[in-house]
Amino acid sequence: MSAIANYFKLDELNTSIRTEFIAGLTTFTSMAYILFVNPSVLGAAGMDKGAVFTATAVASAVATLFMGIVALYPIAIAPGLGVNAFFAYSVVIGMKVPWQTAMAGVFVAAIIFLILTFFKIREKIINIIPQNLKLAIAAGIGLFIAFIGLHDAGLIVANKDTMVSLGNLTTPTSLLSIFGIILTFILLTRKTPAAIFIGMVATSIVGIVFGLIKLPTTIISPVPSLAPTFGVSVMHIGDINSLQMITVVITFLLVTFFDTAGTMIGLATQAGFMKNNEMPRAGRALMADAVGMTVGAVIGTSPTSAYVESSSGIAVGGRSGLTSVFTGLFFLLALFFSPLLSVVTSQVTAPALVVVGVLMAKSLRQIEWEDLAIAAPSFLIIIGMPLTYSISDGIALGFILYPITMITTGRGKKVHPLMYALAILFILFLVIVAH
């Protein structure tokens, strides 16, 4: 145990194996939904759902274990939401590209990802982002995941007249989430250790008692075979031979690049890891994502990215890579105990997302709001993430405006040249996405 404590610097980080275990379990339970959502989304593209389930778990485990052991961060990685929908509904169904070809596109993007990471290009980009924009990214992610939580709880619903509105608060599942939100806030205000995790467990139990959550009929199930998807991407690289597919590869690359960069910055800011506006060991952390994306492409799943739900583990005290190690091991265990994961419904994870959103919003106070040239792009990032339902789109809006406001206030020379390049890149990115 002492060797583990020394390797992960538990004493230095003021944490313990017990705390890291609870944090890893909390992060896993907060993001376990991807094991069911991803097969459903990619299944719509014609992929074998069983194989995608296994690929999702394995890719998540490999990337998250790499993050924990090599990068030493409590950040989990799994196939990203949004980019999987782009893969299935835009590329395969919308553009009528065979899923095998689309998966080859993911593989090519993953290889480019590895190259950019190896030469530390991604790390340089993260480190040149101004401090105020990094704070805005953290706060924006907080609003984004709180919005997701409120929607999952049924408290916020779509409305054709007002875009969104208050949901039916008398719905039993919504009442269950409301119970979870209130209980978790009570526990947090009383400084109860592992408050978020306890809140999720209590919400699950109440849901089971009142028949809102079904108990699984079995506990252990066989691991689905990877045969239908394994290696398909590699065998179809030759299909990347048109402008359309090159555009698809670039889109995979950009969305994953900035979703992960934004999430890592937000989480590192939340946990207090940032030093002199730089993220220590950023190269290793980014390599974990690149490895996950490459492994995922080979075995059969959409691009991976860092998960904002890692903030729930950080919120309960996770501070070292041991948190990620535990999360990665839980993904491997999930291969055999998948029926138990059905207990962790969206109504159970919703309170955790809302609470963590509140905790992440504290970075708002550090933004220089009195300087409009900084406040305006920061605000666009913050409000853009929940309203576009995309971390990368929110970042794009702020990064495009930032050089403009700095130039108009006579501070154009203070903007790093890469920020100008990113602004142009984001303009092209939004044009590509819009079409």
Coordinates of C-alpha atoms in Angstrom, one line a residue:
M1 CA 0.0 0.0 0.0
S2 CA 2.9 2.4 0.8
A3 CA 4.3 1.9 -2.7
I4 CA 1.0 2.8 -4.2
A5 CA 0.7 5.9 -1.9
N6 CA 4.2 7.0 -2.9
Y7 CA 3.8 6.5 -6.6
F8 CA 0.5 8.5 -6.7
K9 CA 1.8 11.0 -4.1
L10 CA -1.3 10.6 -2.0
D11 CA 0.1 12.3 1.1
E12 CA 1.4 15.3 -1.0
L13 CA -2.1 15.6 -2.5
N14 CA -3.8 15.2 0.8
T15 CA -5.8 12.2 -0.2
S16 CA -6.0 8.5 0.6
I17 CA -6.6 5.1 -1.1
R18 CA -10.1 5.1 0.3
T19 CA -10.9 8.6 -0.9
E20 CA -9.5 7.7 -4.4
F21 CA -11.5 4.5 -4.5
I22 CA -14.7 6.4 -3.7
A23 CA -13.8 9.1 -6.3
G24 CA -13.1 6.5 -8.9
L25 CA -16.4 4.7 -8.2
T26 CA -18.3 8.0 -8.3
T27 CA -16.8 9.0 -11.6
F28 CA -17.6 5.6 -13.1
T29 CA -21.2 5.6 -11.9
S30 CA -21.6 9.1 -13.3
M31 CA -20.4 8.1 -16.7
A32 CA -21.5 4.4 -16.9
Y33 CA -24.4 5.4 -19.1
I34 CA -22.0 5.6 -22.0
L35 CA -21.8 1.8 -22.0
F36 CA -25.5 1.7 -23.0
V37 CA -25.9 5.0 -24.9
N38 CA -22.9 4.4 -27.2
P39 CA -24.1 1.0 -28.5
S40 CA -27.6 2.5 -29.0
V41 CA -26.2 5.4 -31.1
L42 CA -23.7 3.4 -33.1
G43 CA -26.2 0.6 -33.5
A44 CA -28.4 3.1 -35.4
A45 CA -25.5 3.2 -37.9
G46 CA -25.7 -0.6 -38.4
M47 CA -22.9 -1.6 -36.0
D48 CA -23.3 -4.6 -33.8
K49 CA -24.4 -3.4 -30.4
G50 CA -22.8 -6.1 -28.4
A51 CA -19.4 -5.5 -30.0
V52 CA -19.8 -1.8 -29.5
F53 CA -20.6 -2.3 -25.8
T54 CA -17.4 -4.3 -25.4
A55 CA -15.3 -1.9 -27.5
T56 CA -16.7 1.0 -25.4
A57 CA -15.7 -0.6 -22.1
V58 CA -12.2 -1.7 -23.3
A59 CA -11.3 1.6 -25.0
S60 CA -12.5 3.5 -21.9
A61 CA -10.5 1.2 -19.6
V62 CA -7.3 1.4 -21.6
A63 CA -7.4 5.2 -22.0
T64 CA -8.4 5.9 -18.4
L65 CA -5.8 3.5 -16.9
F66 CA -3.2 5.3 -19.1
M67 CA -4.4 8.6 -17.8
G68 CA -4.1 7.4 -14.2
I69 CA -0.8 5.5 -14.3
V70 CA 1.2 7.7 -16.8
A71 CA -0.4 11.2 -16.6
L72 CA -1.4 10.8 -12.9
Y73 CA -4.6 12.7 -13.3
P74 CA -8.1 11.8 -11.9
I75 CA -9.7 12.3 -15.4
A76 CA -11.6 9.5 -17.1
I77 CA -11.8 9.0 -20.8
A78 CA -14.5 7.2 -22.9
P79 CA -16.2 7.5 -26.3
G80 CA -17.6 11.1 -26.5
L81 CA -21.2 12.0 -26.7
G82 CA -21.9 14.3 -29.7
V83 CA -19.1 13.0 -31.8
N84 CA -20.7 9.5 -31.7
A85 CA -24.0 11.1 -32.9
F86 CA -22.1 12.9 -35.7
F87 CA -20.6 9.5 -36.6
A88 CA -24.0 7.7 -36.7
Y89 CA -26.5 10.3 -37.8
S90 CA -24.5 12.8 -39.9
V91 CA -21.9 10.6 -41.6
V92 CA -23.4 7.2 -41.8
I93 CA -27.2 7.9 -42.1
G94 CA -27.0 11.5 -43.4
M95 CA -24.1 11.2 -45.9
K96 CA -24.9 7.5 -46.5
V97 CA -21.3 6.5 -45.8
P98 CA -20.9 2.8 -44.8
W99 CA -20.0 2.5 -41.1
Q100 CA -16.9 0.6 -42.0
T101 CA -15.6 3.6 -44.0
A102 CA -16.7 6.0 -41.3
M103 CA -14.7 3.9 -38.7
A104 CA -11.7 4.1 -41.0
G105 CA -12.1 7.9 -40.8
V106 CA -12.0 7.7 -37.0
F107 CA -8.8 5.6 -37.3
V108 CA -7.1 8.1 -39.6
A109 CA -8.0 11.0 -37.3
A110 CA -6.7 9.0 -34.4
I111 CA -3.3 8.5 -36.1
I112 CA -3.1 12.3 -36.8
F113 CA -4.0 12.8 -33.1
L114 CA -1.1 10.6 -32.0
I115 CA 1.3 12.5 -34.2
L116 CA 0.1 15.9 -33.0
T117 CA 0.4 14.7 -29.4
F118 CA 3.8 13.2 -29.8
F119 CA 5.2 16.4 -31.2
K120 CA 3.5 18.3 -28.3
I121 CA 1.5 20.5 -30.7
R122 CA -1.7 19.9 -28.6
E123 CA 0.2 20.7 -25.4
K124 CA 1.5 24.0 -26.8
I125 CA -2.0 25.0 -27.9
I126 CA -3.5 24.3 -24.4
N127 CA -0.7 26.3 -22.7
I128 CA -1.1 29.4 -24.8
I129 CA -4.8 29.8 -24.1
P130 CA -5.2 32.9 -21.9
Q131 CA -6.1 32.3 -18.2
N132 CA -9.5 34.1 -18.4
L133 CA -10.6 31.9 -21.3
K134 CA -9.5 28.8 -19.3
L135 CA -11.6 30.0 -16.4
A136 CA -14.5 30.6 -18.8
I137 CA -14.1 27.0 -20.2
A138 CA -14.3 25.6 -16.6
A139 CA -17.4 27.6 -15.8
G140 CA -19.0 26.9 -19.2
I141 CA -18.5 23.1 -18.6
G142 CA -20.2 23.6 -15.2
L143 CA -23.3 25.2 -16.8
F144 CA -23.2 22.6 -19.6
I145 CA -23.3 19.5 -17.3
A146 CA -25.8 21.2 -15.0
F147 CA -28.0 21.7 -18.0
I148 CA -27.6 18.0 -19.0
G149 CA -28.5 17.0 -15.4
L150 CA -31.6 19.2 -15.3
H151 CA -32.7 17.8 -18.6
D152 CA -32.0 14.2 -17.5
A153 CA -34.0 14.9 -14.4
G154 CA -37.0 16.1 -16.5
L155 CA -36.8 19.5 -14.8
I156 CA -35.9 21.2 -18.1
V157 CA -37.7 20.1 -21.3
A158 CA -37.9 21.1 -24.9
N159 CA -40.6 23.6 -25.9
K160 CA -41.4 24.6 -29.5
D161 CA -42.6 28.0 -28.4
T162 CA -39.9 29.0 -25.9
M163 CA -37.2 26.5 -26.8
V164 CA -37.0 25.2 -23.3
S165 CA -39.3 25.3 -20.3
L166 CA -39.9 23.8 -16.9
G167 CA -40.8 20.2 -17.0
N168 CA -43.6 18.3 -15.1
L169 CA -42.3 18.3 -11.5
T170 CA -45.0 15.8 -10.4
T171 CA -43.6 13.0 -12.7
P172 CA -42.3 10.2 -10.4
T173 CA -38.9 10.0 -12.1
S174 CA -38.5 13.8 -11.8
L175 CA -39.4 13.7 -8.1
L176 CA -36.7 11.0 -7.7
S177 CA -34.1 13.3 -9.2
I178 CA -35.4 16.3 -7.1
F179 CA -35.0 14.1 -4.0
G180 CA -31.4 13.3 -5.1
I181 CA -30.5 16.9 -5.8
I182 CA -31.9 18.2 -2.4
L183 CA -30.3 15.3 -0.5
T184 CA -26.9 15.8 -2.1
F185 CA -26.9 19.6 -1.5
I186 CA -27.8 18.9 2.2
L187 CA -24.9 16.5 2.5
L188 CA -22.5 18.9 0.8
T189 CA -23.5 21.9 3.0
R190 CA -22.9 19.7 6.0
K191 CA -19.5 18.8 4.6
T192 CA -20.3 15.1 4.5
P193 CA -17.5 13.0 3.0
A194 CA -18.4 11.4 -0.4
A195 CA -21.7 13.4 -0.4
I196 CA -22.2 13.1 -4.2
F197 CA -21.6 9.3 -4.1
I198 CA -23.9 8.8 -1.1
G199 CA -26.5 10.9 -2.8
M200 CA -26.4 8.6 -5.9
V201 CA -26.6 5.5 -3.9
A202 CA -29.5 6.8 -1.8
T203 CA -31.3 7.9 -5.0
S204 CA -30.9 4.5 -6.5
I205 CA -32.3 2.8 -3.4
V206 CA -35.3 5.1 -3.2
G207 CA -35.9 4.5 -6.9
I208 CA -35.8 0.7 -6.4
V209 CA -38.1 0.9 -3.4
F210 CA -40.8 2.9 -5.2
G211 CA -40.5 0.8 -8.4
L212 CA -39.0 3.5 -10.5
I213 CA -35.8 1.5 -11.1
K214 CA -36.0 -2.1 -12.0
L215 CA -33.7 -4.6 -10.3
P216 CA -31.7 -6.6 -12.9
T217 CA -32.8 -10.3 -13.4
T218 CA -29.2 -11.4 -13.5
I219 CA -25.9 -10.1 -12.1
I220 CA -23.3 -11.6 -14.4
S221 CA -23.5 -11.9 -18.2
P222 CA -21.1 -13.1 -20.9
V223 CA -18.8 -10.5 -22.6
P224 CA -20.1 -9.8 -26.1
S225 CA -17.6 -10.6 -28.9
L226 CA -15.6 -7.9 -30.7
A227 CA -15.5 -10.0 -33.9
P228 CA -18.0 -7.9 -35.8
T229 CA -16.0 -4.6 -35.4
F230 CA -12.4 -5.6 -34.6
G231 CA -9.9 -4.3 -37.2
V232 CA -12.6 -3.1 -39.6
S233 CA -11.3 0.5 -39.6
V234 CA -7.8 -0.6 -40.6
M235 CA -9.1 -2.7 -43.5
H236 CA -11.0 0.2 -44.9
I237 CA -8.4 2.9 -44.8
G238 CA -8.4 2.9 -48.6
D239 CA -12.0 4.2 -48.6
I240 CA -10.7 7.6 -47.4
N241 CA -10.3 8.8 -50.9
S242 CA -12.8 11.7 -51.4
L243 CA -13.1 15.3 -50.3
Q244 CA -16.2 14.3 -48.4
M245 CA -14.3 11.8 -46.3
I246 CA -11.4 14.1 -45.8
T247 CA -13.9 16.6 -44.3
V248 CA -15.3 13.9 -42.1
V249 CA -11.8 13.1 -40.8
I250 CA -11.0 16.8 -40.1
T251 CA -14.3 17.1 -38.2
F252 CA -13.6 14.1 -36.1
L253 CA -10.2 15.6 -35.3
L254 CA -11.3 19.1 -34.4
V255 CA -14.3 18.1 -32.3
T256 CA -12.3 15.6 -30.3
F257 CA -9.3 17.9 -30.0
F258 CA -11.2 20.8 -28.5
D259 CA -13.7 18.8 -26.5
T260 CA -10.9 17.0 -24.7
A261 CA -8.7 20.1 -24.4
G262 CA -11.6 22.1 -23.0
T263 CA -12.6 19.4 -20.6
M264 CA -9.1 18.8 -19.3
I265 CA -8.6 22.6 -18.7
G266 CA -11.9 22.8 -16.9
L267 CA -11.2 19.8 -14.7
A268 CA -7.6 20.8 -14.0
T269 CA -8.8 24.2 -13.0
Q270 CA -11.5 22.7 -10.7
A271 CA -9.0 20.5 -9.0
G272 CA -6.4 23.2 -8.6
F273 CA -3.8 21.6 -10.9
M274 CA -3.0 24.6 -13.1
K275 CA 0.3 26.2 -12.4
N276 CA 1.3 29.5 -14.0
N277 CA -1.6 29.1 -16.4
E278 CA -0.1 25.8 -17.6
M279 CA -1.3 22.2 -17.0
P280 CA 1.5 20.0 -15.7
R281 CA 2.0 16.7 -17.6
A282 CA -0.4 18.0 -20.2
G283 CA 1.4 16.0 -22.9
R284 CA 0.9 12.7 -21.0
A285 CA -2.8 13.5 -20.4
L286 CA -3.3 14.3 -24.0
M287 CA -1.5 11.1 -25.0
A288 CA -4.0 9.1 -22.9
D289 CA -6.8 10.5 -25.0
A290 CA -4.9 9.8 -28.3
V291 CA -4.2 6.2 -27.2
G292 CA -7.9 5.7 -26.3
M293 CA -9.0 7.0 -29.6
T294 CA -6.6 4.8 -31.5
V295 CA -7.5 1.7 -29.6
G296 CA -11.2 2.5 -29.9
A297 CA -10.9 2.9 -33.7
V298 CA -9.2 -0.5 -34.0
I299 CA -11.7 -2.4 -31.9
G300 CA -14.8 -0.6 -33.1
T301 CA -16.0 2.6 -31.4
S302 CA -16.3 6.3 -32.1
P303 CA -13.6 8.8 -30.9
T304 CA -12.9 9.0 -27.2
S305 CA -12.5 12.2 -25.1
A306 CA -12.1 13.3 -21.5
Y307 CA -15.3 13.2 -19.6
V308 CA -16.8 16.2 -17.7
E309 CA -18.3 13.6 -15.3
S310 CA -14.8 13.2 -13.9
S311 CA -15.7 16.4 -12.0
S312 CA -17.9 14.3 -9.8
G313 CA -15.0 12.2 -8.7
I314 CA -12.8 15.3 -8.2
A315 CA -15.7 16.9 -6.2
V316 CA -15.6 14.0 -3.7
G317 CA -11.9 14.3 -3.2
G318 CA -10.2 12.5 -6.1
R319 CA -6.8 14.2 -6.7
S320 CA -4.4 11.6 -8.1
G321 CA -4.1 9.1 -10.9
L322 CA -5.3 6.4 -8.6
T323 CA -8.9 7.7 -9.1
S324 CA -8.5 7.0 -12.8
V325 CA -7.0 3.6 -12.1
F326 CA -10.1 2.6 -10.1
T327 CA -12.4 4.1 -12.7
G328 CA -10.6 2.1 -15.5
L329 CA -10.8 -1.1 -13.5
F330 CA -14.6 -0.6 -13.0
F331 CA -14.9 -0.3 -16.8
L332 CA -13.3 -3.7 -17.1
L333 CA -15.5 -5.2 -14.4
A334 CA -18.5 -3.8 -16.2
L335 CA -17.8 -6.2 -19.0
F336 CA -19.0 -9.0 -16.7
F337 CA -21.5 -7.2 -14.5
S338 CA -23.3 -5.1 -17.1
P339 CA -26.8 -6.0 -15.8
L340 CA -26.0 -4.1 -12.5
L341 CA -25.4 -0.9 -14.4
S342 CA -29.0 -0.7 -15.3
V343 CA -29.6 0.5 -11.8
V344 CA -27.7 3.7 -12.5
T345 CA -30.3 5.5 -14.5
S346 CA -30.2 9.1 -15.8
Q347 CA -32.4 10.1 -12.9
V348 CA -29.7 8.8 -10.5
T349 CA -26.8 10.6 -12.2
A350 CA -28.7 13.8 -12.8
P351 CA -28.4 15.2 -9.3
A352 CA -24.6 14.6 -9.4
L353 CA -24.3 16.6 -12.6
V354 CA -26.4 19.5 -11.2
V355 CA -24.4 19.7 -8.0
V356 CA -21.0 19.5 -9.8
G357 CA -22.2 22.3 -12.1
V358 CA -22.7 24.5 -9.1
L359 CA -19.2 23.6 -7.8
M360 CA -17.5 24.4 -11.2
A361 CA -19.3 27.7 -11.5
K362 CA -17.0 29.2 -8.8
S363 CA -14.4 30.0 -11.5
L364 CA -16.7 32.7 -12.7
R365 CA -15.5 35.0 -9.9
Q366 CA -11.9 35.0 -11.2
I367 CA -12.7 36.3 -14.7
E368 CA -11.9 39.9 -15.3
W369 CA -15.4 41.0 -16.0
E370 CA -14.6 44.8 -15.9
D371 CA -12.5 44.3 -19.0
L372 CA -15.1 43.9 -21.8
A373 CA -12.5 42.8 -24.3
I374 CA -11.9 39.7 -22.1
A375 CA -15.4 39.5 -20.6
A376 CA -17.2 39.3 -24.0
P377 CA -15.4 36.2 -25.4
S378 CA -15.4 34.6 -22.0
F379 CA -19.2 35.0 -21.8
L380 CA -19.7 33.5 -25.2
I381 CA -17.7 30.5 -24.2
I382 CA -19.7 30.1 -21.0
I383 CA -23.2 30.6 -22.5
G384 CA -22.3 28.9 -25.8
M385 CA -21.6 25.5 -24.3
P386 CA -25.0 24.8 -22.9
L387 CA -26.9 26.6 -25.7
T388 CA -25.1 24.8 -28.5
Y389 CA -25.0 21.6 -26.5
S390 CA -21.3 21.4 -27.4
I391 CA -18.1 22.1 -25.6
S392 CA -16.1 22.7 -28.8
D393 CA -18.8 25.0 -30.3
G394 CA -18.8 27.1 -27.2
I395 CA -15.0 27.4 -27.2
A396 CA -15.2 28.3 -30.9
L397 CA -17.4 31.3 -30.3
G398 CA -15.2 32.8 -27.7
F399 CA -11.9 32.0 -29.4
I400 CA -13.1 33.7 -32.6
L401 CA -14.2 36.9 -30.8
Y402 CA -11.1 37.1 -28.5
P403 CA -8.5 38.3 -31.1
I404 CA -11.1 40.8 -32.5
T405 CA -11.8 42.5 -29.1
M406 CA -8.1 42.5 -28.3
I407 CA -7.2 44.2 -31.6
T408 CA -9.9 46.8 -31.2
T409 CA -8.6 47.7 -27.8
G410 CA -5.0 48.1 -29.1
R411 CA -3.7 44.9 -27.5
G412 CA -3.4 42.7 -30.6
K413 CA 0.3 42.2 -30.1
K414 CA -0.4 40.6 -26.7
V415 CA -2.4 37.8 -28.4
H416 CA -0.3 34.7 -29.1
P417 CA 0.0 34.1 -32.9
L418 CA -1.5 30.6 -32.3
M419 CA -4.6 32.2 -31.0
Y420 CA -5.1 34.0 -34.3
A421 CA -4.5 30.7 -36.1
L422 CA -7.1 29.0 -33.8
A423 CA -9.6 31.8 -34.6
I424 CA -9.3 31.1 -38.3
L425 CA -9.4 27.4 -37.7
F426 CA -12.6 27.7 -35.7
I427 CA -14.3 29.8 -38.4
L428 CA -13.5 27.0 -40.9
F429 CA -14.7 24.5 -38.3
L430 CA -18.0 26.1 -37.8
V431 CA -18.5 26.4 -41.6
I432 CA -17.8 22.7 -42.0
V433 CA -20.1 21.7 -39.1
A434 CA -22.9 24.0 -40.4
H435 CA -22.8 22.1 -43.7

